[in-house]
XYZ file of C-alpha atoms in Angstrom:
296
model
C 49.419 34.466 43.009
C 52.282 34.765 45.520
C 55.660 33.367 44.554
C 57.900 35.144 47.068
C 58.618 31.831 48.784
C 59.421 29.960 45.592
C 62.991 29.532 46.809
C 64.931 30.451 49.954
C 67.566 31.962 47.656
C 67.608 35.646 46.717
C 64.903 36.020 44.096
C 63.551 38.922 42.018
C 61.378 39.248 38.924
C 61.332 41.663 35.993
C 59.029 42.280 33.056
C 61.391 42.802 30.116
C 60.513 44.006 26.627
C 60.654 41.647 23.664
C 59.070 41.859 20.229
C 55.340 42.572 20.627
C 55.226 42.490 24.400
C 57.228 41.515 27.459
C 58.482 38.418 29.248
C 58.330 37.852 32.974
C 61.846 36.911 34.022
C 62.823 35.400 37.344
C 66.331 35.834 38.705
C 67.974 34.046 41.563
C 71.213 35.401 43.053
C 71.182 38.451 40.751
C 74.358 39.893 42.281
C 76.451 36.723 41.949
C 79.812 36.937 40.225
C 80.757 34.827 37.223
C 78.969 33.818 34.038
C 75.191 33.743 34.557
C 73.120 30.696 33.669
C 70.197 31.213 31.309
C 67.530 28.637 32.203
C 64.932 27.727 29.575
C 61.852 25.810 30.720
C 59.696 23.231 28.947
C 56.686 23.475 26.662
C 53.929 23.884 29.284
C 56.084 25.057 32.194
C 57.236 28.373 33.677
C 60.430 29.785 35.127
C 59.546 28.336 38.548
C 60.473 24.889 37.238
C 64.040 25.993 38.055
C 63.416 26.746 41.753
C 65.055 23.450 42.760
C 68.192 24.290 40.770
C 68.277 27.650 42.564
C 68.621 25.785 45.851
C 71.653 23.867 44.581
C 73.867 26.669 43.251
C 74.894 30.213 44.102
C 75.309 31.154 40.427
C 73.269 33.977 38.934
C 70.233 32.329 37.324
C 68.144 34.093 34.678
C 64.905 32.250 33.922
C 62.234 33.730 31.629
C 58.638 32.654 31.250
C 58.578 31.931 27.517
C 55.958 33.805 25.506
C 52.560 32.231 26.025
C 53.559 30.840 29.427
C 53.500 31.947 33.037
C 53.105 35.704 33.436
C 54.685 36.705 30.129
C 52.631 39.125 28.071
C 54.254 38.810 24.649
C 52.016 38.134 21.661
C 51.520 34.466 20.844
C 51.014 35.347 17.186
C 54.752 34.772 17.038
C 55.673 31.176 17.809
C 58.461 28.733 17.097
C 61.950 28.011 18.362
C 63.649 30.856 16.481
C 61.239 33.391 17.983
C 61.874 32.067 21.491
C 65.623 32.159 20.851
C 65.451 35.789 19.753
C 63.327 36.586 22.815
C 66.103 35.182 24.992
C 68.623 37.447 23.288
C 66.349 40.423 23.989
C 66.176 39.428 27.664
C 69.969 39.369 27.890
C 70.143 42.741 26.157
C 67.693 44.217 28.660
C 69.729 42.878 31.588
C 73.055 43.977 30.096
C 74.369 40.387 30.019
C 76.817 39.542 27.262
C 77.378 35.795 27.626
C 75.687 32.934 29.468
C 75.748 29.229 30.123
C 72.452 27.974 28.663
C 70.522 25.185 30.377
C 67.343 24.008 28.686
C 64.821 21.385 29.776
C 62.479 19.510 27.412
C 61.335 21.964 24.697
C 63.602 24.500 26.384
C 66.531 22.314 25.365
C 65.479 22.586 21.708
C 65.206 26.362 22.120
C 68.652 26.395 23.753
C 70.140 24.587 20.764
C 68.573 27.101 18.367
C 69.674 30.006 20.591
C 73.251 28.737 20.437
C 72.972 28.588 16.644
C 71.387 32.023 16.139
C 73.338 33.856 18.846
C 76.589 31.898 19.314
C 78.464 34.943 20.597
C 76.107 35.057 23.623
C 76.711 31.414 24.609
C 79.612 29.916 26.541
C 78.232 26.372 26.544
C 74.911 24.506 26.586
C 73.469 21.762 28.784
C 70.460 19.918 27.352
C 68.227 18.341 29.990
C 66.049 15.516 28.634
C 65.448 17.368 25.390
C 67.053 19.180 22.488
C 67.688 16.163 20.272
C 65.237 14.341 17.972
C 62.622 12.187 19.693
C 61.731 8.702 18.476
C 58.161 9.102 17.167
C 56.077 6.414 15.420
C 56.866 6.387 11.676
C 54.561 8.591 9.627
C 52.872 10.192 12.631
C 51.297 13.553 11.829
C 53.135 16.381 13.665
C 49.907 17.479 15.358
C 49.156 13.975 16.552
C 52.711 13.756 17.870
C 51.989 16.562 20.355
C 49.268 14.578 22.126
C 51.212 11.331 21.707
C 54.175 12.728 23.644
C 52.414 14.967 26.176
C 49.190 13.023 26.743
C 47.198 14.254 29.798
C 49.633 17.100 30.411
C 48.410 18.613 27.137
C 44.757 17.683 27.724
C 44.715 19.681 30.973
C 45.286 22.910 29.018
C 41.607 22.901 28.015
C 40.389 22.105 31.536
C 39.030 24.458 34.204
C 39.649 24.140 37.948
C 37.544 25.427 40.816
C 40.524 26.177 43.058
C 44.298 26.053 43.345
C 43.853 23.024 45.586
C 41.866 21.203 42.895
C 44.653 21.830 40.403
C 47.268 20.570 42.851
C 45.148 17.450 43.398
C 45.056 16.925 39.629
C 48.849 16.826 39.569
C 49.074 14.625 42.671
C 47.623 11.817 40.563
C 50.365 12.174 37.946
C 52.997 9.422 38.265
C 55.795 11.994 38.389
C 54.318 13.650 41.508
C 52.541 10.888 43.454
C 53.467 11.077 47.122
C 55.447 14.281 46.792
C 54.605 17.021 49.279
C 56.894 19.924 48.484
C 56.276 23.666 48.979
C 58.129 24.374 45.735
C 55.651 22.178 43.869
C 52.752 23.999 45.521
C 54.188 27.354 44.410
C 54.893 26.069 40.910
C 51.365 24.756 40.316
C 49.694 27.820 41.852
C 51.709 30.049 39.529
C 50.614 27.965 36.553
C 47.009 29.161 36.906
C 45.306 32.304 35.591
C 41.715 33.546 35.798
C 39.421 33.420 38.794
C 37.808 30.565 40.749
C 35.852 28.474 39.908
C 37.222 28.745 36.350
C 40.972 28.783 36.873
C 42.936 27.560 33.872
C 46.558 26.884 32.956
C 48.304 29.969 31.589
C 49.437 28.104 28.471
C 46.988 27.325 25.666
C 47.035 24.150 23.617
C 47.290 26.184 20.392
C 50.564 27.689 21.614
C 51.920 24.307 22.682
C 50.909 22.740 19.384
C 52.570 25.412 17.256
C 55.830 25.262 19.207
C 55.841 21.460 19.351
C 55.360 21.132 15.599
C 58.301 23.459 15.034
C 60.322 21.467 17.568
C 59.651 18.182 15.795
C 59.706 19.274 12.157
C 61.042 22.827 11.888
C 64.033 24.060 9.924
C 65.571 26.005 12.821
C 66.281 22.970 14.984
C 67.395 20.821 12.058
C 70.024 23.355 11.037
C 71.118 24.013 14.603
C 71.687 20.305 15.233
C 73.781 20.015 12.085
C 76.045 22.810 13.231
C 76.083 22.690 17.072
C 78.155 25.868 17.180
C 78.740 25.806 20.943
C 79.990 23.053 23.319
C 76.909 21.008 24.192
C 76.209 18.267 26.730
C 73.111 16.099 27.231
C 71.749 14.559 30.410
C 68.782 12.205 30.026
C 66.291 10.961 32.596
C 65.986 7.279 33.420
C 62.179 7.439 33.036
C 59.711 9.309 30.832
C 56.932 11.865 31.366
C 54.759 9.366 33.225
C 57.488 7.524 35.058
C 57.668 4.956 32.268
C 60.478 2.976 30.690
C 61.693 3.451 28.014
C 62.264 7.179 28.587
C 62.366 9.901 25.942
C 66.027 9.117 25.245
C 66.558 5.391 25.747
C 70.057 5.312 24.216
C 72.364 8.209 25.161
C 75.363 6.370 23.689
C 73.559 6.035 20.369
C 72.795 9.751 20.443
C 76.490 10.459 20.981
C 77.303 8.319 17.964
C 74.718 10.166 15.863
C 75.871 13.594 17.056
C 79.610 13.226 17.672
C 79.863 16.986 18.181
C 78.264 16.506 21.619
C 80.811 16.944 24.370
C 79.088 14.354 26.590
C 75.881 12.375 27.078
C 74.891 10.935 30.432
C 71.971 9.071 31.988
C 70.659 10.405 35.321
C 69.344 7.515 37.455
C 66.212 7.565 39.607
C 64.564 10.590 37.937
C 61.813 11.077 35.374
C 61.275 13.799 32.782
C 59.935 16.187 35.438
C 62.038 15.399 38.471
C 65.270 15.732 36.517
C 64.784 19.454 37.168
C 61.879 19.627 39.665
C 63.474 17.759 42.570
C 66.588 18.119 44.674
C 68.329 15.008 43.230
C 67.574 16.066 39.658
C 68.653 19.638 40.297
C 71.942 18.427 41.760
C 72.558 16.408 38.597
C 71.867 19.475 36.443
C 74.287 21.595 38.481
C 76.975 18.898 38.323
C 76.661 18.757 34.551
C 76.920 22.526 34.178
C 80.044 22.572 36.335
C 81.526 19.568 34.499
C 81.714 21.664 31.339
C 83.836 24.405 32.890
C-alpha cells in the first residue's frame, strides 16, 4: 500500500539484512548531518508511527519495522528484546552508521534500553517515550494475561479481519486515542498496518509475536539487567493519559521512577497527550524532539 506521502520530509525505505531475513527500514532526511536518531516503535506498530516526529526535526531519522511488524520479512521464530536489539545493530551496520541517539516508544523503549546495554558503543544517549521502565501490573498476574490486560482491544484486533482499508480506519476512529482526528498521516499509518487482500485484510502483526515479546518485556532477563546498569545517559518522558485516554496513565509517578532509578538523567510528564499521541501527533512529536535536544 502506498506510503510515499507519509511525510512531506525527504523519505526513503530499504530492506536490510538481519539474522534470518530482512527488516524494512524507513529513513527521513537521509543526507542530514550530525548524529542520526534511531527510532524504535511499539509492540503492534510500524516505523510510520514516527512520521509526526519527522515533521518536527531535520535530523536523520532511521526507523525500522521490527521483525514481525510492518513490511519486515525476518523470521518470527526469533523473538524477545535482545533479538530486536541485535537486529537494530545489524541495521546500523548495513547503513554504515557508527553511533546514534536512540528514541523508543512503548515496547520500543524497552528494546532501546536493552540495545544500550548490549551495544553501548553504538549509543550516544537514549530517550524513553512512555515505556522502557517496569509497568505497575496487578500482583501475581500471569505474564500472558498481562498482555491482554495492558493492550486490551488493540491486541484483540490482531485476530480480526477487515473488508477494506476504510473499515480498518473506522475501527480505529472509535478508539479514544483517535476519536475526532482526521489526519492524512493516520490514514497512511493504518493503511500500512494491513496485509492480505480484501475482504480479509489483517494487521501485519500476529498476537503470538506480540505475546512473546511482551512476556520478555515484562519478565525477561535482558531488560532486568539493562535497567540495573543503564550504561548510557537515559531520559524518560511519560504521557498524561494511558492507551485509552485514561487516568492514571502507564507511568503515574515520574518522580517516583526517578527515585527508583537515580541513574536516569531526567523524567518528565508531557501534558495533554495519551500513550499514542505522545508520538503520533504534532504536539507529542514536538515534546519528543525537545527531549532529544535537551540531552545534547
